[in-house]
Amino acid sequence: LITFKQIDARSWIAELGSFEAAANTLNMSQSAISKRIQELEETFDVEIFDRSKRNARLTEKGGELLDYARDLLERRDYLLERVSAREVLVRRFRLGVTELTALTWLPALVEALRQAYPKVQIEPSVELSSELFRKLENDQLDLVIVPDVYNDARFVSTPLKIVENAWMCAPTLITSPDPVSLEVLAGCTVLTQGSQSGTGLVYERWLAAHNVQMPKTLTSHNLLVQVGLTLSGVGVSYLPKDCLSHLIESGALRALVTTPRLPAIRYTALHRIDRQFGLNQNVAQLAVECCDFSKLLL
């Protein structure tokens, strides 16, 4: 007879890479968690972990069991959520967001999630869109909030708000009147986020569609660094208008009116279509209610 406690133990060991780390997370002794795995191995008469390695590595059969176990745990959480009060649901939720979300409305989403599910352990991850999407593919994250650039039938997409970006620079860098042509921008150093960023990817494609080349570029994967370099007059950059409005109003930044204008960036909440049980859809709805890119939390 297998138990959810045994399955939980195996899942945590596979996720954290060691029996010791899993035992600490579950507030158990290492011997107790080892016993649960031993019981599973005796039940199926297979080795689940390769103990010849320093880290806990799943065997081939252990990996197969992992796939089935994920489905069982998802269905267990779905049952708990539907039948019992949300206050009794105990699990972790791995949430991935980009830097812009982390700097604006992530605290509101975390608070709403805590209010709805007090015992859920929230594990946030702040990374580039491409890395978040990769981790979602590999089932290392439960839900990610990213620019809507991934059209993939394997994922459920819940539309969120649109972010309006504008080309910005220090007021002394470009003094010509609006509207400013893209050719003028091409003569400056352009600060970009690169194609690993969802926003950067959208704008790389947009510039290519308009046959505009930016010969002098500096790529930064950090939004705050990008803002700081723009404020310093190093170059011109595309930045979110609403949350930086205080810098525009104070005269620290100039928001350029360009011809043509930058397209808006739609954000979305993504989760795997084969992981629809449990919290995923409800967290996506909480994201819809909390989404607000207008205020920078600094």
Tab-separated table of C-alpha atoms in Angstrom:
chain	number	residue	atom	x	y	z
A	1	LEU	CA	0.000	0.000	0.000
A	2	ILE	CA	1.498	3.332	-1.051
A	3	THR	CA	0.733	6.562	0.779
A	4	PHE	CA	0.768	10.244	-0.129
A	5	LYS	CA	3.461	10.742	2.521
A	6	GLN	CA	5.736	8.388	0.582
A	7	ILE	CA	4.965	10.142	-2.698
A	8	ASP	CA	5.566	13.555	-1.137
A	9	ALA	CA	8.922	12.395	0.192
A	10	ARG	CA	10.016	11.112	-3.213
A	11	SER	CA	8.901	14.334	-4.934
A	12	TRP	CA	10.787	16.580	-2.507
A	13	ILE	CA	13.977	14.512	-2.775
A	14	ALA	CA	13.827	14.677	-6.576
A	15	GLU	CA	13.200	18.440	-6.463
A	16	LEU	CA	15.843	19.356	-3.868
A	17	GLY	CA	18.485	16.804	-4.854
A	18	SER	CA	19.129	15.177	-1.477
A	19	PHE	CA	17.471	13.243	1.320
A	20	GLU	CA	18.783	15.749	3.860
A	21	ALA	CA	17.262	18.800	2.125
A	22	ALA	CA	13.911	17.038	1.721
A	23	ALA	CA	13.924	15.999	5.381
A	24	ASN	CA	14.563	19.599	6.476
A	25	THR	CA	11.744	20.897	4.277
A	26	LEU	CA	9.289	18.314	5.609
A	27	ASN	CA	10.478	18.741	9.237
A	28	MET	CA	11.456	15.086	9.422
A	29	SER	CA	14.552	13.149	10.323
A	30	GLN	CA	16.645	11.857	7.461
A	31	SER	CA	16.115	8.297	8.665
A	32	ALA	CA	12.323	8.752	8.562
A	33	ILE	CA	12.341	10.035	4.999
A	34	SER	CA	14.715	7.242	3.954
A	35	LYS	CA	12.259	4.738	5.429
A	36	ARG	CA	9.427	6.136	3.287
A	37	ILE	CA	11.504	5.703	0.141
A	38	GLN	CA	12.543	2.206	1.199
A	39	GLU	CA	8.868	1.291	1.670
A	40	LEU	CA	8.080	2.576	-1.835
A	41	GLU	CA	10.942	0.570	-3.316
A	42	GLU	CA	9.789	-2.576	-1.524
A	43	THR	CA	6.231	-2.055	-2.758
A	44	PHE	CA	7.304	-1.810	-6.423
A	45	ASP	CA	10.416	-3.999	-6.079
A	46	VAL	CA	12.546	-1.376	-7.899
A	47	GLU	CA	15.219	1.128	-6.972
A	48	ILE	CA	13.847	4.690	-7.108
A	49	PHE	CA	17.090	6.567	-6.406
A	50	ASP	CA	20.619	5.765	-7.511
A	51	ARG	CA	22.466	5.774	-4.199
A	52	SER	CA	25.892	5.382	-5.809
A	53	LYS	CA	25.880	9.124	-6.599
A	54	ARG	CA	26.526	11.924	-4.117
A	55	ASN	CA	23.254	13.652	-4.996
A	56	ALA	CA	19.940	11.827	-5.078
A	57	ARG	CA	19.481	10.848	-8.732
A	58	LEU	CA	16.306	9.176	-9.949
A	59	THR	CA	16.646	5.849	-11.689
A	60	GLU	CA	14.712	5.273	-14.926
A	61	LYS	CA	11.868	3.671	-12.998
A	62	GLY	CA	12.080	6.429	-10.409
A	63	GLY	CA	11.563	9.003	-13.145
A	64	GLU	CA	8.548	7.098	-14.434
A	65	LEU	CA	7.112	7.013	-10.929
A	66	LEU	CA	7.704	10.774	-10.660
A	67	ASP	CA	5.440	11.449	-13.655
A	68	TYR	CA	2.613	9.372	-12.203
A	69	ALA	CA	3.144	10.828	-8.733
A	70	ARG	CA	2.745	14.402	-9.969
A	71	ASP	CA	-0.681	13.558	-11.345
A	72	LEU	CA	-1.680	11.904	-8.066
A	73	LEU	CA	-0.548	14.908	-6.013
A	74	GLU	CA	-2.363	17.314	-8.322
A	75	ARG	CA	-5.581	15.319	-8.018
A	76	ARG	CA	-5.179	15.102	-4.252
A	77	ASP	CA	-4.864	18.907	-4.061
A	78	TYR	CA	-7.843	19.300	-6.383
A	79	LEU	CA	-9.911	17.052	-4.099
A	80	LEU	CA	-8.852	18.969	-0.983
A	81	GLU	CA	-9.590	22.282	-2.623
A	82	ARG	CA	-13.046	21.270	-3.810
A	83	VAL	CA	-14.253	19.269	-0.804
A	84	SER	CA	-12.614	20.975	2.167
A	85	ALA	CA	-12.021	24.578	3.199
A	86	ARG	CA	-9.159	26.266	1.429
A	87	GLU	CA	-7.547	26.894	4.808
A	88	VAL	CA	-6.609	23.210	5.106
A	89	LEU	CA	-4.811	22.971	1.745
A	90	VAL	CA	-1.121	22.444	2.495
A	91	ARG	CA	1.282	22.457	-0.433
A	92	ARG	CA	3.845	24.639	-2.147
A	93	PHE	CA	3.206	26.843	-5.133
A	94	ARG	CA	6.124	27.700	-7.424
A	95	LEU	CA	5.423	31.076	-9.010
A	96	GLY	CA	7.648	32.611	-11.686
A	97	VAL	CA	7.575	36.299	-12.664
A	98	THR	CA	9.677	38.762	-14.618
A	99	GLU	CA	11.420	41.703	-12.958
A	100	LEU	CA	8.726	44.211	-13.953
A	101	THR	CA	6.037	42.204	-12.160
A	102	ALA	CA	8.300	41.746	-9.115
A	103	LEU	CA	8.858	45.516	-8.941
A	104	THR	CA	5.200	46.453	-9.299
A	105	TRP	CA	2.362	44.142	-8.231
A	106	LEU	CA	3.906	40.847	-7.056
A	107	PRO	CA	3.354	41.727	-3.342
A	108	ALA	CA	-0.361	42.215	-3.994
A	109	LEU	CA	-0.600	38.814	-5.684
A	110	VAL	CA	1.320	37.061	-2.903
A	111	GLU	CA	-0.927	38.659	-0.272
A	112	ALA	CA	-4.088	37.643	-2.152
A	113	LEU	CA	-2.784	34.085	-2.449
A	114	ARG	CA	-1.977	33.967	1.247
A	115	GLN	CA	-5.429	35.242	2.128
A	116	ALA	CA	-7.096	32.592	-0.031
A	117	TYR	CA	-4.736	29.724	0.920
A	118	PRO	CA	-3.121	30.475	4.309
A	119	LYS	CA	-1.141	27.227	4.503
A	120	VAL	CA	0.225	27.214	0.959
A	121	GLN	CA	3.979	27.754	0.824
A	122	ILE	CA	4.723	30.280	-1.941
A	123	GLU	CA	8.071	29.906	-3.730
A	124	PRO	CA	8.619	32.911	-6.028
A	125	SER	CA	11.240	32.993	-8.768
A	126	VAL	CA	12.239	36.201	-10.596
A	127	GLU	CA	13.982	35.537	-13.916
A	128	LEU	CA	14.013	36.321	-17.617
A	129	SER	CA	10.977	35.229	-19.640
A	130	SER	CA	12.901	32.566	-21.556
A	131	GLU	CA	14.181	30.955	-18.344
A	132	LEU	CA	10.723	31.040	-16.743
A	133	PHE	CA	9.216	29.379	-19.806
A	134	ARG	CA	11.931	26.696	-19.797
A	135	LYS	CA	11.259	25.923	-16.142
A	136	LEU	CA	7.518	25.764	-16.783
A	137	GLU	CA	8.156	23.298	-19.603
A	138	ASN	CA	10.258	21.146	-17.269
A	139	ASP	CA	7.631	21.261	-14.501
A	140	GLN	CA	9.947	23.246	-12.226
A	141	LEU	CA	7.381	26.042	-11.885
A	142	ASP	CA	3.597	25.837	-11.516
A	143	LEU	CA	2.666	29.158	-13.110
A	144	VAL	CA	4.579	32.015	-14.747
A	145	ILE	CA	3.663	35.619	-15.536
A	146	VAL	CA	5.402	36.722	-18.731
A	147	PRO	CA	4.874	38.781	-21.899
A	148	ASP	CA	2.480	37.008	-24.239
A	149	VAL	CA	4.992	35.726	-26.788
A	150	TYR	CA	4.672	31.962	-26.270
A	151	ASN	CA	1.915	30.554	-28.464
A	152	ASP	CA	2.029	26.926	-27.365
A	153	ALA	CA	-0.892	24.506	-27.135
A	154	ARG	CA	0.733	22.752	-24.167
A	155	PHE	CA	-0.085	25.702	-21.906
A	156	VAL	CA	-3.187	27.472	-20.637
A	157	SER	CA	-2.888	31.246	-21.143
A	158	THR	CA	-4.854	33.758	-19.061
A	159	PRO	CA	-4.557	37.316	-20.473
A	160	LEU	CA	-3.480	40.040	-18.058
A	161	LYS	CA	-2.968	43.776	-18.553
A	162	ILE	CA	-1.081	45.591	-21.286
A	163	VAL	CA	2.161	47.468	-20.589
A	164	GLU	CA	2.733	50.669	-22.564
A	165	ASN	CA	6.410	51.263	-23.284
A	166	ALA	CA	8.090	54.325	-24.762
A	167	TRP	CA	11.558	55.209	-25.939
A	168	MET	CA	13.175	57.208	-23.126
A	169	CYS	CA	16.436	59.052	-22.593
A	170	ALA	CA	18.063	61.719	-20.465
A	171	PRO	CA	16.664	65.116	-21.626
A	172	THR	CA	20.096	66.263	-22.829
A	173	LEU	CA	20.756	63.185	-24.984
A	174	ILE	CA	18.181	63.923	-27.699
A	175	THR	CA	17.067	67.547	-27.997
A	176	SER	CA	15.226	67.425	-31.328
A	177	PRO	CA	11.450	67.994	-31.068
A	178	ASP	CA	8.825	65.265	-31.210
A	179	PRO	CA	8.083	63.200	-33.166
A	180	VAL	CA	11.515	61.553	-33.266
A	181	SER	CA	12.232	59.151	-36.122
A	182	LEU	CA	13.679	55.689	-35.593
A	183	GLU	CA	16.655	56.778	-37.693
A	184	VAL	CA	17.539	59.366	-35.024
A	185	LEU	CA	17.377	56.656	-32.357
A	186	ALA	CA	19.615	54.418	-34.460
A	187	GLY	CA	22.308	57.074	-34.219
A	188	CYS	CA	22.414	56.702	-30.424
A	189	THR	CA	23.541	53.890	-28.173
A	190	VAL	CA	20.418	51.793	-27.631
A	191	LEU	CA	19.954	49.986	-24.313
A	192	THR	CA	18.033	46.744	-24.874
A	193	GLN	CA	16.842	43.777	-22.823
A	194	GLY	CA	17.877	41.207	-25.428
A	195	SER	CA	15.976	38.286	-26.913
A	196	GLN	CA	16.017	36.321	-23.618
A	197	SER	CA	13.456	38.870	-22.413
A	198	GLY	CA	9.905	38.586	-23.753
A	199	THR	CA	9.696	42.352	-24.234
A	200	GLY	CA	13.140	42.423	-25.828
A	201	LEU	CA	12.127	39.672	-28.243
A	202	VAL	CA	8.957	41.526	-29.283
A	203	TYR	CA	10.882	44.714	-29.990
A	204	GLU	CA	13.701	42.955	-31.837
A	205	ARG	CA	11.088	41.501	-34.186
A	206	TRP	CA	9.322	44.875	-34.468
A	207	LEU	CA	12.514	46.713	-35.420
A	208	ALA	CA	13.342	44.020	-37.975
A	209	ALA	CA	9.840	44.357	-39.473
A	210	HIS	CA	10.481	48.104	-39.913
A	211	ASN	CA	13.926	47.444	-41.431
A	212	VAL	CA	15.607	49.403	-38.648
A	213	GLN	CA	19.069	48.408	-37.471
A	214	MET	CA	20.550	49.628	-34.217
A	215	PRO	CA	24.330	49.405	-34.750
A	216	LYS	CA	25.278	50.528	-31.225
A	217	THR	CA	23.523	48.478	-28.541
A	218	LEU	CA	24.124	47.548	-24.931
A	219	THR	CA	22.154	44.586	-23.562
A	220	SER	CA	21.093	44.431	-19.929
A	221	HIS	CA	19.024	41.648	-18.376
A	222	ASN	CA	18.243	43.838	-15.356
A	223	LEU	CA	15.456	46.421	-15.645
A	224	LEU	CA	16.792	48.624	-12.858
A	225	VAL	CA	20.220	48.698	-14.487
A	226	GLN	CA	18.561	49.639	-17.761
A	227	VAL	CA	16.733	52.520	-16.048
A	228	GLY	CA	19.914	53.646	-14.298
A	229	LEU	CA	21.939	53.694	-17.513
A	230	THR	CA	19.182	55.647	-19.255
A	231	LEU	CA	19.056	58.197	-16.442
A	232	SER	CA	22.836	58.550	-16.697
A	233	GLY	CA	22.626	59.529	-20.355
A	234	VAL	CA	24.445	56.427	-21.599
A	235	GLY	CA	21.810	55.774	-24.234
A	236	VAL	CA	18.163	55.575	-25.235
A	237	SER	CA	15.965	52.702	-24.119
A	238	TYR	CA	12.408	51.357	-24.215
A	239	LEU	CA	10.902	51.506	-20.722
A	240	PRO	CA	7.424	51.139	-19.128
A	241	LYS	CA	5.692	54.529	-19.044
A	242	ASP	CA	3.217	54.240	-16.183
A	243	CYS	CA	5.536	53.025	-13.430
A	244	LEU	CA	8.239	55.544	-14.440
A	245	SER	CA	5.857	58.495	-14.770
A	246	HIS	CA	7.380	60.157	-11.686
A	247	LEU	CA	10.776	60.304	-13.432
A	248	ILE	CA	9.186	61.753	-16.567
A	249	GLU	CA	7.224	64.361	-14.618
A	250	SER	CA	10.295	65.407	-12.640
A	251	GLY	CA	12.275	65.897	-15.840
A	252	ALA	CA	14.803	63.156	-15.063
A	253	LEU	CA	13.684	61.214	-18.149
A	254	ARG	CA	12.233	62.299	-21.457
A	255	ALA	CA	9.577	60.029	-22.986
A	256	LEU	CA	10.035	60.387	-26.731
A	257	VAL	CA	7.156	60.457	-29.178
A	258	THR	CA	8.354	58.305	-32.037
A	259	THR	CA	7.079	57.523	-35.498
A	260	PRO	CA	5.978	54.761	-35.484
A	261	ARG	CA	5.229	54.132	-31.817
A	262	LEU	CA	6.285	51.039	-29.951
A	263	PRO	CA	3.653	48.288	-29.749
A	264	ALA	CA	2.169	47.578	-26.320
A	265	ILE	CA	3.171	44.374	-24.518
A	266	ARG	CA	0.393	42.084	-23.322
A	267	TYR	CA	1.227	40.007	-20.238
A	268	THR	CA	-0.226	36.581	-19.535
A	269	ALA	CA	-0.358	33.956	-16.799
A	270	LEU	CA	0.766	30.565	-18.133
A	271	HIS	CA	0.444	27.097	-16.665
A	272	ARG	CA	0.716	23.637	-18.177
A	273	ILE	CA	-2.454	22.188	-19.669
A	274	ASP	CA	-1.694	18.836	-18.023
A	275	ARG	CA	-1.504	20.531	-14.603
A	276	GLN	CA	-4.992	22.026	-14.413
A	277	PHE	CA	-5.841	20.505	-11.047
A	278	GLY	CA	-5.153	22.364	-7.816
A	279	LEU	CA	-4.225	26.018	-7.562
A	280	ASN	CA	-3.116	26.931	-11.066
A	281	GLN	CA	-6.362	28.263	-12.490
A	282	ASN	CA	-7.306	30.040	-9.262
A	283	VAL	CA	-3.913	31.761	-9.045
A	284	ALA	CA	-4.279	32.843	-12.669
A	285	GLN	CA	-7.598	34.469	-11.741
A	286	LEU	CA	-6.016	36.167	-8.732
A	287	ALA	CA	-3.376	37.522	-11.123
A	288	VAL	CA	-6.126	39.029	-13.279
A	289	GLU	CA	-7.550	40.807	-10.212
A	290	CYS	CA	-4.192	42.018	-8.845
A	291	CYS	CA	-2.373	42.917	-12.060
A	292	ASP	CA	-1.242	46.567	-11.954
A	293	PHE	CA	1.911	47.758	-13.698
A	294	SER	CA	1.394	51.431	-12.824
A	295	LYS	CA	3.362	51.752	-9.589
A	296	LEU	CA	7.031	51.002	-9.029
A	297	LEU	CA	7.572	49.712	-5.476
A	298	LEU	CA	10.722	51.766	-4.818
